[in-house]
Tab-separated table of C-alpha atoms in Angstrom:
chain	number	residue	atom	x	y	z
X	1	UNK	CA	-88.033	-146.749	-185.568
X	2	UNK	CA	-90.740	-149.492	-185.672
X	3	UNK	CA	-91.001	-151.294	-188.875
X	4	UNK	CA	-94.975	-151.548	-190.288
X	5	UNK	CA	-95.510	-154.212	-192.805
X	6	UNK	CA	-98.588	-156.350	-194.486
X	7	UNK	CA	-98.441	-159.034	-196.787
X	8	UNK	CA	-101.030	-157.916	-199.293
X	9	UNK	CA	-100.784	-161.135	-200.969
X	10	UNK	CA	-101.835	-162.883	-198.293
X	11	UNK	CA	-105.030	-161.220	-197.830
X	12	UNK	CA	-105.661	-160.839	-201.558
X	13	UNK	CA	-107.002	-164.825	-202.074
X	14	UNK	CA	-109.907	-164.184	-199.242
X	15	UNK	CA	-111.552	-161.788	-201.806
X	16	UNK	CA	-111.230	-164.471	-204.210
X	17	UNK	CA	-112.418	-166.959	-201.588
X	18	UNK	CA	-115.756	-164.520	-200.270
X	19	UNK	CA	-116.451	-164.072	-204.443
X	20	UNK	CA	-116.290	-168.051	-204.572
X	21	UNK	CA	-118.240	-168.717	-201.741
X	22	UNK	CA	-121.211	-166.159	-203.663
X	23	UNK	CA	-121.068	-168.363	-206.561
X	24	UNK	CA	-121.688	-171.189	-204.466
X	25	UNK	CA	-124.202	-169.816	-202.528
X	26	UNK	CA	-125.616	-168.930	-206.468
X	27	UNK	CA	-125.635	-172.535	-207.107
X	28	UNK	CA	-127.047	-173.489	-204.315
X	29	UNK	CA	-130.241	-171.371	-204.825
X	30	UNK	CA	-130.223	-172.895	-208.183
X	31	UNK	CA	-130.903	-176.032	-207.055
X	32	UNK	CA	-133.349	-175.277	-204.292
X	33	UNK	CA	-135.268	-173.892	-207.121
X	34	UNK	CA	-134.933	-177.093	-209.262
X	35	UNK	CA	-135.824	-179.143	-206.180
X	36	UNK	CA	-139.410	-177.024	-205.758
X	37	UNK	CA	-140.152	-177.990	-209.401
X	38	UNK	CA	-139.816	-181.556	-208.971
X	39	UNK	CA	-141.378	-182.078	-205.723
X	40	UNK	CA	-144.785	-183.402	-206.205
X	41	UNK	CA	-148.023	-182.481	-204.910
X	42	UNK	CA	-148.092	-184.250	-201.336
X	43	UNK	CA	-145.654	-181.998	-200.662
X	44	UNK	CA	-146.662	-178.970	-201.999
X	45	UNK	CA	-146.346	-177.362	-198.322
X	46	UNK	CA	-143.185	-177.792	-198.229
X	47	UNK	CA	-142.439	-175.215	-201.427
X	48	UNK	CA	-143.187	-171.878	-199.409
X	49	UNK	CA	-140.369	-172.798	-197.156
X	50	UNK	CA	-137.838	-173.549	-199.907
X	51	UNK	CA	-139.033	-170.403	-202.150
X	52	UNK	CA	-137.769	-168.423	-198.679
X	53	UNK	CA	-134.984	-170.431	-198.031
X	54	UNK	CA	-133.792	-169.478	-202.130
X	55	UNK	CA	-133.802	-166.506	-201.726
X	56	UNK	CA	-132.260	-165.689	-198.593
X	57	UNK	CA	-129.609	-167.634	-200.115
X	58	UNK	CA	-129.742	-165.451	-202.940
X	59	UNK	CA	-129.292	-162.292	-200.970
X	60	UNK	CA	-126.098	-163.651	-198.927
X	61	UNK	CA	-124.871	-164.455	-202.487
X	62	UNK	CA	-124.886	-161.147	-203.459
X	63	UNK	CA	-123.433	-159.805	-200.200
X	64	UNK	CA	-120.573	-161.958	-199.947
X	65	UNK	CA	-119.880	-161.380	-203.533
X	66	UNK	CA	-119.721	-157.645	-202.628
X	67	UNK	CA	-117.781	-158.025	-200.102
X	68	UNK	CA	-115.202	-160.004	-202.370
X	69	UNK	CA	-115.360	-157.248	-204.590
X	70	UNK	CA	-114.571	-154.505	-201.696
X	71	UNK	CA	-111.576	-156.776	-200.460
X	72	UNK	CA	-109.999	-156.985	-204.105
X	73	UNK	CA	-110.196	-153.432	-204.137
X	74	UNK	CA	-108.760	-152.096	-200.720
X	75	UNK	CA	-105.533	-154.815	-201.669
X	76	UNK	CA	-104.939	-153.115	-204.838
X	77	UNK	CA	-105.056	-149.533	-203.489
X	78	UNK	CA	-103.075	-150.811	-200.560
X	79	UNK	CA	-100.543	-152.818	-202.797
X	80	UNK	CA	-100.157	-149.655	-205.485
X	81	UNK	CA	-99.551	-147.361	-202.495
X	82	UNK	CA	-97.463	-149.283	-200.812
X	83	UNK	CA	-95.293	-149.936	-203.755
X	84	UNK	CA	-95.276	-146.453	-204.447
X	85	UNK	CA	-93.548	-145.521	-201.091
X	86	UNK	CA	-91.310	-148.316	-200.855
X	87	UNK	CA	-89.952	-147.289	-204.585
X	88	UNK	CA	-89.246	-143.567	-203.438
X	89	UNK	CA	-87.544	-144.781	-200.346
X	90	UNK	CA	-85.253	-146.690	-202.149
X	91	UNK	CA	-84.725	-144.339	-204.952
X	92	UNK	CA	-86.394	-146.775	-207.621
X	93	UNK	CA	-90.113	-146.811	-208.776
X	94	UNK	CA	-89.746	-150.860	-208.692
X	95	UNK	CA	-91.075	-150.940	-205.150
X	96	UNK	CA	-88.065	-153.267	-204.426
X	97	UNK	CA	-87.507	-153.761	-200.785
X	98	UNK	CA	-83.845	-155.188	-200.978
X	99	UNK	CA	-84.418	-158.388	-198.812
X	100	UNK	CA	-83.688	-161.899	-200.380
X	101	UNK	CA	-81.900	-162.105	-204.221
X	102	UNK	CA	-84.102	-160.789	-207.358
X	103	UNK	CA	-84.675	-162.814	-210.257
X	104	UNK	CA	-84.980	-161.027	-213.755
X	105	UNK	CA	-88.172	-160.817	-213.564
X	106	UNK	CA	-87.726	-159.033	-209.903
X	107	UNK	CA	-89.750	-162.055	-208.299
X	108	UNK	CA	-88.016	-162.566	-205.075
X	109	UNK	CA	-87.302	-166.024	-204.351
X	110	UNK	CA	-86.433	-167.803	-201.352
X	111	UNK	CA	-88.868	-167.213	-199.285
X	112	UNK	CA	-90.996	-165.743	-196.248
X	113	UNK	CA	-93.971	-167.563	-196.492
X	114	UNK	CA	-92.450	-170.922	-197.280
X	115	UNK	CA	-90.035	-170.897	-194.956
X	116	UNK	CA	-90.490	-167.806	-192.209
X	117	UNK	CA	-91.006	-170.840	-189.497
X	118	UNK	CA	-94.536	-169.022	-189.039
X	119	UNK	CA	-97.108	-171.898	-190.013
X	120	UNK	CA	-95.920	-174.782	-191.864
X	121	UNK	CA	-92.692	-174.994	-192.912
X	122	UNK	CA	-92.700	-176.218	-196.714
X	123	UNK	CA	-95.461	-178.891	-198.165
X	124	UNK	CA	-95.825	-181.303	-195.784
X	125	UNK	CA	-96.987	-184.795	-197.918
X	126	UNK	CA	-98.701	-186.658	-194.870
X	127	UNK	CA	-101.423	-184.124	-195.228
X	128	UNK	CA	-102.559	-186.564	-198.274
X	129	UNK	CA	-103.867	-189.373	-196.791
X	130	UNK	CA	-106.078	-186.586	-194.320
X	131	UNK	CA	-107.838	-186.264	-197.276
X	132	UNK	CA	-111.007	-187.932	-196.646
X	133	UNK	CA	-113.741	-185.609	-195.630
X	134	UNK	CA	-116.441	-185.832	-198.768
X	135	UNK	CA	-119.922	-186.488	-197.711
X	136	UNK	CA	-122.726	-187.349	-200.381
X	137	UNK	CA	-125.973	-187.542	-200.182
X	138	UNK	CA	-129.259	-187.139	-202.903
X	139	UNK	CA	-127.951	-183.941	-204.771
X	140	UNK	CA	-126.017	-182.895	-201.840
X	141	UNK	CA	-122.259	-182.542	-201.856
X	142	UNK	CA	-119.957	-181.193	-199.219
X	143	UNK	CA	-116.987	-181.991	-196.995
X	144	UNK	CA	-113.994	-179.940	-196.576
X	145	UNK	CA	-112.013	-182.189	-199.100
X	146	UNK	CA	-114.575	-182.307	-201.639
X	147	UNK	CA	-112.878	-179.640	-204.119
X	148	UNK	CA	-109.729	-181.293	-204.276
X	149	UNK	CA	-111.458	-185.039	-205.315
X	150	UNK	CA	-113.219	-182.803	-207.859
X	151	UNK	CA	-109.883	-181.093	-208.806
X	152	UNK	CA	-108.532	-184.671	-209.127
X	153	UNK	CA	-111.459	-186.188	-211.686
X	154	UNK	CA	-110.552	-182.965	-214.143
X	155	UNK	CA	-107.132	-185.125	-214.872
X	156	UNK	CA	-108.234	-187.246	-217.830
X	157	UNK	CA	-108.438	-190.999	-216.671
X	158	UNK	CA	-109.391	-189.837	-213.055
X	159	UNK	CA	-112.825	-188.873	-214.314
X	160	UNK	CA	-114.685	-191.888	-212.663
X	161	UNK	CA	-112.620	-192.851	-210.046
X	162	UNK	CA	-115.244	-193.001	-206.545
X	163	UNK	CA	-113.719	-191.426	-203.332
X	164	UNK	CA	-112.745	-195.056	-202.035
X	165	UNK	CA	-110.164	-194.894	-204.834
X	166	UNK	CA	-108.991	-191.615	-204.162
X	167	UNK	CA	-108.215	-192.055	-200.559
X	168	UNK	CA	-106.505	-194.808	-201.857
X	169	UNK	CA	-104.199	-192.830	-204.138
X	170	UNK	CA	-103.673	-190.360	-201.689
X	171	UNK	CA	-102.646	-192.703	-199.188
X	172	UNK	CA	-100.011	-193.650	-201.635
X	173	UNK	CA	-98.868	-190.526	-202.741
X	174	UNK	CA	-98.238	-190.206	-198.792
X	175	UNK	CA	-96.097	-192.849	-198.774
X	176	UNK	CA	-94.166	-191.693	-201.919
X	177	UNK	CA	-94.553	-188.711	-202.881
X	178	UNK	CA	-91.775	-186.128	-200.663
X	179	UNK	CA	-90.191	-185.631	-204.544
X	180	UNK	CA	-93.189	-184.172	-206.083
X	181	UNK	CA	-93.553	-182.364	-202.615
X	182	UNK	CA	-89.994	-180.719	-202.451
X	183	UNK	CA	-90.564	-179.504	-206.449
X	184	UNK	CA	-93.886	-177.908	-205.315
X	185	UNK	CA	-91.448	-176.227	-202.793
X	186	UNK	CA	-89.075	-175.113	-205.654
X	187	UNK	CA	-92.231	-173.748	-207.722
X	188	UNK	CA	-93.612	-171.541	-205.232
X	189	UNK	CA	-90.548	-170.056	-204.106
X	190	UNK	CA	-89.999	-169.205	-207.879
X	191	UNK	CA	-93.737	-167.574	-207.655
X	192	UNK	CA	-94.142	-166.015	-204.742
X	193	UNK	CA	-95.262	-162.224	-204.606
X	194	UNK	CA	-96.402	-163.441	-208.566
X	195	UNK	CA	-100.027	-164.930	-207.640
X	196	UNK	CA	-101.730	-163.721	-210.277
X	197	UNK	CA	-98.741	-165.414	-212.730
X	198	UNK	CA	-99.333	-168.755	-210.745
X	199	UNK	CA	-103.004	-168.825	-211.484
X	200	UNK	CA	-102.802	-168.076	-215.193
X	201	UNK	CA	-99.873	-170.884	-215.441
X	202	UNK	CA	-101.017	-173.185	-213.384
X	203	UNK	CA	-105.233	-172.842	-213.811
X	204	UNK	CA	-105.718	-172.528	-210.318
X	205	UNK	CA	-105.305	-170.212	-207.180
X	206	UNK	CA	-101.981	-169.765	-205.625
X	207	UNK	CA	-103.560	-169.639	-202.009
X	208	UNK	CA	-106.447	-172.270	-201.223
X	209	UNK	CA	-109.611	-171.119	-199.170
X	210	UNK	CA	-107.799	-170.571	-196.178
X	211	UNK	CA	-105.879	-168.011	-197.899
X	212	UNK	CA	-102.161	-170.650	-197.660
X	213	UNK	CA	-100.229	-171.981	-200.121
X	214	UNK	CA	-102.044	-174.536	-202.347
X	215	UNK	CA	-99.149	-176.847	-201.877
X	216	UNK	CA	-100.966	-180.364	-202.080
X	217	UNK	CA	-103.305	-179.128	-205.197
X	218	UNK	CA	-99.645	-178.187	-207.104
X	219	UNK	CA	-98.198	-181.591	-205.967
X	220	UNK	CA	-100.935	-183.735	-207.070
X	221	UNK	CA	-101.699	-181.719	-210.421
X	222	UNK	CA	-97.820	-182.514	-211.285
X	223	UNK	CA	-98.223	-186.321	-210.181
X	224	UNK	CA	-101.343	-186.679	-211.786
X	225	UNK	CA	-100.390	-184.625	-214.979
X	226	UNK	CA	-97.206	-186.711	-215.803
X	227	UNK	CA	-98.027	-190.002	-213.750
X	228	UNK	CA	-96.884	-192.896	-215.668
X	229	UNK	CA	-95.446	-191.193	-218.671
X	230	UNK	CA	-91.393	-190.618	-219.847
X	231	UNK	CA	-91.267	-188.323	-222.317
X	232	UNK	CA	-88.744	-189.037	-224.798
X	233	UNK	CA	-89.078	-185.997	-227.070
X	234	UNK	CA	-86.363	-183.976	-228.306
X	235	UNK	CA	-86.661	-181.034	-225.767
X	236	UNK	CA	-87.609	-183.520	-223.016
X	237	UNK	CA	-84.698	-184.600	-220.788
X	238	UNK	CA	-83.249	-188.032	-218.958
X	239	UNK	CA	-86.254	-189.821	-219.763
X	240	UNK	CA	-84.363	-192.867	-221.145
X	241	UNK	CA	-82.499	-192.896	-217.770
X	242	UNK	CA	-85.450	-192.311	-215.730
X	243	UNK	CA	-87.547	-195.042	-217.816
X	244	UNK	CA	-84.696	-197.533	-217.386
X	245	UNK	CA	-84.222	-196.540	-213.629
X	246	UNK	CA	-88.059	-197.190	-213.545
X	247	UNK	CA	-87.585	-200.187	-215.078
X	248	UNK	CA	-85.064	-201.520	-213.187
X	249	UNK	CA	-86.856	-200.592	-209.793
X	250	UNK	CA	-89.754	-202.540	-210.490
X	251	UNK	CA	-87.592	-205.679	-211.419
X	252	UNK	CA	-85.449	-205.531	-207.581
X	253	UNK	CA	-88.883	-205.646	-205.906
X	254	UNK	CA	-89.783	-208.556	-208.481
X	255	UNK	CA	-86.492	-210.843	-209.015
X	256	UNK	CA	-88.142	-213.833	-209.499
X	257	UNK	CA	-90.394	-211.928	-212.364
X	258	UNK	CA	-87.176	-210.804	-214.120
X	259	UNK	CA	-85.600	-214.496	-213.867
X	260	UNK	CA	-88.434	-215.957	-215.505
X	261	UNK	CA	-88.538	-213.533	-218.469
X	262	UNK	CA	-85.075	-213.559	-219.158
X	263	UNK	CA	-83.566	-216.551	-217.901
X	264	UNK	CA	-80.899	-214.978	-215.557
X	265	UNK	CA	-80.500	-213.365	-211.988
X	266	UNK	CA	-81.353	-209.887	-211.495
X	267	UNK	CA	-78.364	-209.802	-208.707
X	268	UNK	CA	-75.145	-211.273	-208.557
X	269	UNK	CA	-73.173	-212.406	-205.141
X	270	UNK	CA	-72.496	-208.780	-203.881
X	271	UNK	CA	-75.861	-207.740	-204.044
X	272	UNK	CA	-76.168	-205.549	-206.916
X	273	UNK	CA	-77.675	-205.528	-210.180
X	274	UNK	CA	-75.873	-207.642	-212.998
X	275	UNK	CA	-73.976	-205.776	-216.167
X	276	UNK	CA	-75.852	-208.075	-218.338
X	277	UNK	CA	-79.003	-207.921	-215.906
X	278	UNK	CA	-79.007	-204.667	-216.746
X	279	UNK	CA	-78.285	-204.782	-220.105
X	280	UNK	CA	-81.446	-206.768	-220.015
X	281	UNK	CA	-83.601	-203.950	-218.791
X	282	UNK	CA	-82.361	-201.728	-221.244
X	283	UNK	CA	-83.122	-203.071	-224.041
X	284	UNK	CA	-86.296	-203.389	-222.612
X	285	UNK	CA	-86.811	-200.137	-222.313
X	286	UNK	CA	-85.640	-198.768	-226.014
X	287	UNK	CA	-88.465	-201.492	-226.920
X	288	UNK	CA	-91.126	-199.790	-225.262
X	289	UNK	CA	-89.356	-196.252	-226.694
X	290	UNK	CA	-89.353	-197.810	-230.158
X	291	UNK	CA	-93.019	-198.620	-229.684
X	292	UNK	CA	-93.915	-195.361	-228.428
X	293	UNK	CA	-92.316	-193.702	-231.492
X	294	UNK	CA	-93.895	-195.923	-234.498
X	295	UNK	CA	-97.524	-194.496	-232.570
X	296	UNK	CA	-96.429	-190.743	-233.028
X	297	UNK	CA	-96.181	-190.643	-229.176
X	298	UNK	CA	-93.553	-188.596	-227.175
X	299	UNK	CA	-93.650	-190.739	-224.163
X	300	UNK	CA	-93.531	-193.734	-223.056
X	301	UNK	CA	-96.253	-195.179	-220.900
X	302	UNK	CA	-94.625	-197.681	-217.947
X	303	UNK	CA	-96.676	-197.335	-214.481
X	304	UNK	CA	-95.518	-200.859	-212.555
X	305	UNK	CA	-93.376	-198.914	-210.211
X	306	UNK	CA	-95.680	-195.951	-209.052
X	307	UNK	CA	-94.423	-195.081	-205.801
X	308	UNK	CA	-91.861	-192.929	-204.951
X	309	UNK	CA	-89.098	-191.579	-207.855
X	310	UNK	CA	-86.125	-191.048	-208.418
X	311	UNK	CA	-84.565	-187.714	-209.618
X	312	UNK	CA	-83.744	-188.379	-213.043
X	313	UNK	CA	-88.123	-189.393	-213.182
X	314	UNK	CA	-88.777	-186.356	-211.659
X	315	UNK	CA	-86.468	-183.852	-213.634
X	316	UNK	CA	-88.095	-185.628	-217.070
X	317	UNK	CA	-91.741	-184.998	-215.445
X	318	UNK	CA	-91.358	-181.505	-214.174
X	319	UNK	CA	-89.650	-180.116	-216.886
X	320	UNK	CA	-92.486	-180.986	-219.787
X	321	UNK	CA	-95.208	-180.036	-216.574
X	322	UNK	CA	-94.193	-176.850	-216.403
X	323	UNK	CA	-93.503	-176.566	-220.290
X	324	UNK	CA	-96.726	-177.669	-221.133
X	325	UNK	CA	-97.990	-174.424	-218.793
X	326	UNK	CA	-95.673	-172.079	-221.012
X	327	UNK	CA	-92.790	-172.090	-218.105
X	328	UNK	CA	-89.599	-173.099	-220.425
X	329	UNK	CA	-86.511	-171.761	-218.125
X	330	UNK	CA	-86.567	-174.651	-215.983
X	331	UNK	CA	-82.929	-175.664	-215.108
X	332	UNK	CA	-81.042	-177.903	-212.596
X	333	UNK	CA	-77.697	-179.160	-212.002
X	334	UNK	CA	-75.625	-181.677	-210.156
X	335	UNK	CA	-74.489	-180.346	-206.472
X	336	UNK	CA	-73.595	-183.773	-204.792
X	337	UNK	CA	-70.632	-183.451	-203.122
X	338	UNK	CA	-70.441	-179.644	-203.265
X	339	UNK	CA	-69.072	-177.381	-200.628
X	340	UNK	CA	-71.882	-175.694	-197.493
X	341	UNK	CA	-71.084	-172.812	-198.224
X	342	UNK	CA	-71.854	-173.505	-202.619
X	343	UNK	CA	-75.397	-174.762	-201.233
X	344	UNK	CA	-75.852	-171.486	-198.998
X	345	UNK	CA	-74.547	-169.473	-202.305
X	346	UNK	CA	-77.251	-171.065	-204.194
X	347	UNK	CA	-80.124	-170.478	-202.179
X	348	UNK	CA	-79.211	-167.055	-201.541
X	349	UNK	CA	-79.146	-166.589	-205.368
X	350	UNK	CA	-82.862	-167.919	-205.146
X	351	UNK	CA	-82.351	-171.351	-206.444
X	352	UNK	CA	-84.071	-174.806	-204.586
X	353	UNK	CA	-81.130	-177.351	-203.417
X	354	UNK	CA	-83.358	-180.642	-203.485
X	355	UNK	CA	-80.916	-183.859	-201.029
X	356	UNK	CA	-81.873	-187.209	-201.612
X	357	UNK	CA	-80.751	-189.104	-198.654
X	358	UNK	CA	-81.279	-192.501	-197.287
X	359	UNK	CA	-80.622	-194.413	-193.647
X	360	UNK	CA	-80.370	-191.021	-192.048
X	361	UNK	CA	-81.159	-188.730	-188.948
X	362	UNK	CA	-83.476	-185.799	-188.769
X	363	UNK	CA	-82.701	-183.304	-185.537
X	364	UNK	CA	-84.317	-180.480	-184.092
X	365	UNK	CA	-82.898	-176.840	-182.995
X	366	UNK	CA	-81.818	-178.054	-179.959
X	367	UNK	CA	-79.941	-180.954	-181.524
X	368	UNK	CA	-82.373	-183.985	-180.335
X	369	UNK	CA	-83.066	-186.953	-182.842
X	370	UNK	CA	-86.444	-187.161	-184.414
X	371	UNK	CA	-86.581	-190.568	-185.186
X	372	UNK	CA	-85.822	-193.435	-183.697
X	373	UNK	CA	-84.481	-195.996	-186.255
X	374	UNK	CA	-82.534	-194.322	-189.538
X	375	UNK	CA	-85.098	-192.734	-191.801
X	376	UNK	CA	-85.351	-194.407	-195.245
X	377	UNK	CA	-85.329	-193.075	-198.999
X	378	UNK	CA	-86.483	-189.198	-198.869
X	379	UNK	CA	-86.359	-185.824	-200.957
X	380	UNK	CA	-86.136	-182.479	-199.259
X	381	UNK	CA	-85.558	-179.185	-199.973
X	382	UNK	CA	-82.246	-177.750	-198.090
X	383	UNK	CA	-83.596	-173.909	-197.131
X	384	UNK	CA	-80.201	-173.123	-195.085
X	385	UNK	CA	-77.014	-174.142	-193.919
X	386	UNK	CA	-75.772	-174.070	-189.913
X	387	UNK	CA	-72.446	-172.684	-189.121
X	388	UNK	CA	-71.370	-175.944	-188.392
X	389	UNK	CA	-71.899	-177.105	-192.226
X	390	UNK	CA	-74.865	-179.258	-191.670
X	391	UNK	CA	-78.334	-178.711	-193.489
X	392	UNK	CA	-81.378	-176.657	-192.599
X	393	UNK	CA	-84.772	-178.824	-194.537
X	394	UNK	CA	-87.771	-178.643	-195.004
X	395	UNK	CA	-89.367	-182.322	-194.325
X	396	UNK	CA	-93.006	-183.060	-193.373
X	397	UNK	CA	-93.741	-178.914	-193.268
X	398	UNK	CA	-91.321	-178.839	-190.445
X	399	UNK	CA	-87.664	-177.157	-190.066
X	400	UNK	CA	-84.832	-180.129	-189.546
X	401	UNK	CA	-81.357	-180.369	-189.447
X	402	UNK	CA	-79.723	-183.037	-191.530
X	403	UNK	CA	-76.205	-183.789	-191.130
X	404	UNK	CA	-74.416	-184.732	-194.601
X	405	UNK	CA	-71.409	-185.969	-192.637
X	406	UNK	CA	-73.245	-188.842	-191.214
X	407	UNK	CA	-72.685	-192.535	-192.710
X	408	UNK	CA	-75.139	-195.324	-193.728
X	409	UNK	CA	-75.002	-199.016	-192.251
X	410	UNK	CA	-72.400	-199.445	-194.945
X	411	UNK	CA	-70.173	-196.964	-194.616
X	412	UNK	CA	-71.096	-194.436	-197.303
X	413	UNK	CA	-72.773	-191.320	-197.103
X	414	UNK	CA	-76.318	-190.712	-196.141
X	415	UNK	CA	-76.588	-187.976	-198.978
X	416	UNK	CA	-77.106	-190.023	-202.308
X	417	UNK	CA	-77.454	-186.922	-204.428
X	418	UNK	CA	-77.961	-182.738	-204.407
X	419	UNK	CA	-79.989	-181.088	-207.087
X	420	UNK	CA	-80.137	-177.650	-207.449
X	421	UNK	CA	-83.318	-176.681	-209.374
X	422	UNK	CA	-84.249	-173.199	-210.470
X	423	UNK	CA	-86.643	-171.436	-212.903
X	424	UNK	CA	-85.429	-168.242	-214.269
């Protein structure tokens, strides 16, 4: 028996895209309208054409609008029906369909469209610095980008920021951000069949206009949202580690900086940070905490080492993210070291596994290298394990296979740590 199956969800955003587009259009007409009013009288023969041109743009307003409308519509009645039948097959009115592990609230995680090798394969953070098309010019806007560098001024201290500097930032997050990438992995997975639940946490769409995942609108919102700050608050967590580790980070790319403030090497003969080097940037860091607190503030504000983070940073940033958006179940644990088959049991049970590794290999199905020279510092979300024990990820939107029994230059192991993340 053939099997028949659509992903109502999938189709539902286009509705919301053809009612967006009317609004637009609406807006548009607007300011043809505005423009006839100001144009003076030399070229007074030019309003007849502009008084048609507003209101043909009126009319395919209200048709596309419509058609929104009609879409919305046919998904519901398709999505109640369908939900219908697949409860009475199953003997439950739930409409659960028994692939992938249930959540409490009967949100299956894990994922088809994140990770169904149809399309991109995960968030893919070199889409950032392809960022660029915005186009100005009198009261004209458009490009295909433009929406996301207006997305990005709504962040308070990003309002003035001109699209020179937002290339620039994107370009960085490129080069930085696979963390904040591999959590936007985690979140949808926790979301997905839920998109109205995204949009009323999150404040936006969980599909973008093209009707896929809005992964590099979630990973910037979380970078931008948090960027800079270590919340030290009683229900915040590891931001004094993450501070200090932030701290500390900023000092090994700036020895000679750290020398001159406190008199002493940052490194001693084997290469690694001092005890009292470090003791150093401690202290450091429960003065900026101290200063933070005699303000009323419940973070601290240290941005000299913006790109890239490291895992305690990002558990201290995502948590209060999503708990400033109501979302308070967010949990993770330590995995490093743990058994395949432990990683396999957790993603089956719909949790994220996020690997940190570092001087290590990236291989397709058929087991050729990637990359030439080791790969350096990078987050990814494990979606699988091989029979053979080695890791399924998701890097770059694309399906790798990482192999945790490889060694670095030095001997130890490529993995540096295993998160498993998870939002009940």
């Amino acid at each position: 028996m053939s099997v028949f199956s659509i992903k109502p969800d999938s189709v539902r955003p286009y509705g919301n895209v053809l009612i967006g587009s009317g609004e637009k259009l609406r807006q548009y007409s607007g300011e043809i309208t505005t423009i006839m009013g100001e144009l003076d009288g030399s070229l007074e023969e030019v309003k007849p054409s502009l008084e048609v041109l507003a209101n043909q743009t009126m009319e395919e307003s209200n048709a596309l609008s419509k058609l929104g409308d009609a879409l919305t519509q046919i998904v519901t009645a398709y999505t109640s029906a369908e939900s219908n039948i697949t409860g009475n097959m199953n003997g439950s009115g739930k409409g659960g369909s028994g692939n992938g592990p249930i959540d409490d609230d009967e949100a299956k995680d894990g994922s088809s469209e994140l990770y169904d090798g149809d399309g991109q394969y995960g968030g893919d953070q070199m889409n950032f610095e392809k960022h660029d098309d915005v186009h100005h010019f009198l009261w004209f806007d458009w490009g295909k980008d433009l929406a996301l560098y207006e997305f990005i001024r709504q962040h308070p201290g990003y309002e003035n920021m001109t699209d020179d500097e937002i290339k620039a930032m994107l370009e960085s997050f490129t080069d930085g951000g696979c963390g904040w990438v591999a959590e936007t992995n985690m979140i949808f997975a926790e979301f997905e069949g839920r998109p109205e639940d995204f949009e009323k946490t999150f404040g936006f769409p969980m599909y973008d206009e093209n009707g896929d995942l809005n992964y590099d609108k979630l990973a910037i919102d979380m970078y931008l949202s948090t960027q800079g700050k270590f919340y030290i608050g009683d229900d915040d967590i590891k931001g004094d580690s993450a501070l200090n580790n932030s701290i500390g980070s900023y000092y090994k790319k700036h020895p000679d900086e750290f020398k001159q403030r406190y008199g002493i090497d940052l490194k001693g003969a084997d290469g690694k940070v001092t005890d009292e080097a470090w003791d150093k940037i401690c202290e450091e860091g429960d003065a900026l905490k101290e200063d933070a607190k005699s303000k009323g503030l419940d973070y601290v504000e240290y941005d000299k080492d913006p790109t890239g983070t490291n895992y305690a940073e990002r558990e201290n940033r995502v948590k209060h993210y999503l708990a400033e958006r109501g979302v308070d179940s967010y949990t993770t644990r330590d995995a490093t070291g743990a058994s395949a088959s432990d990683i396999q049991t957790a993603i089956d049970n719909g949790e994220t596994p996020i690997i940190s590794a570092a001087e290590f290999n990236l291989y397709d199905e058929q087991g050729n290298k990637i990359n030439q020279d080791p790969i350096g510092d990078h987050a990814m979300v494990i979606t699988g394990v091989t029979a053979d024990g080695k890791y399924i990820v998701s890097s770059w939107g694309e399906r790798y296979i990482l192999d945790p029994n490889e060694v670095r230059a030095d001997g130890s192991s490529v993995v540096k740590n295993i998160k498993i993340d998870d939002i009940y």
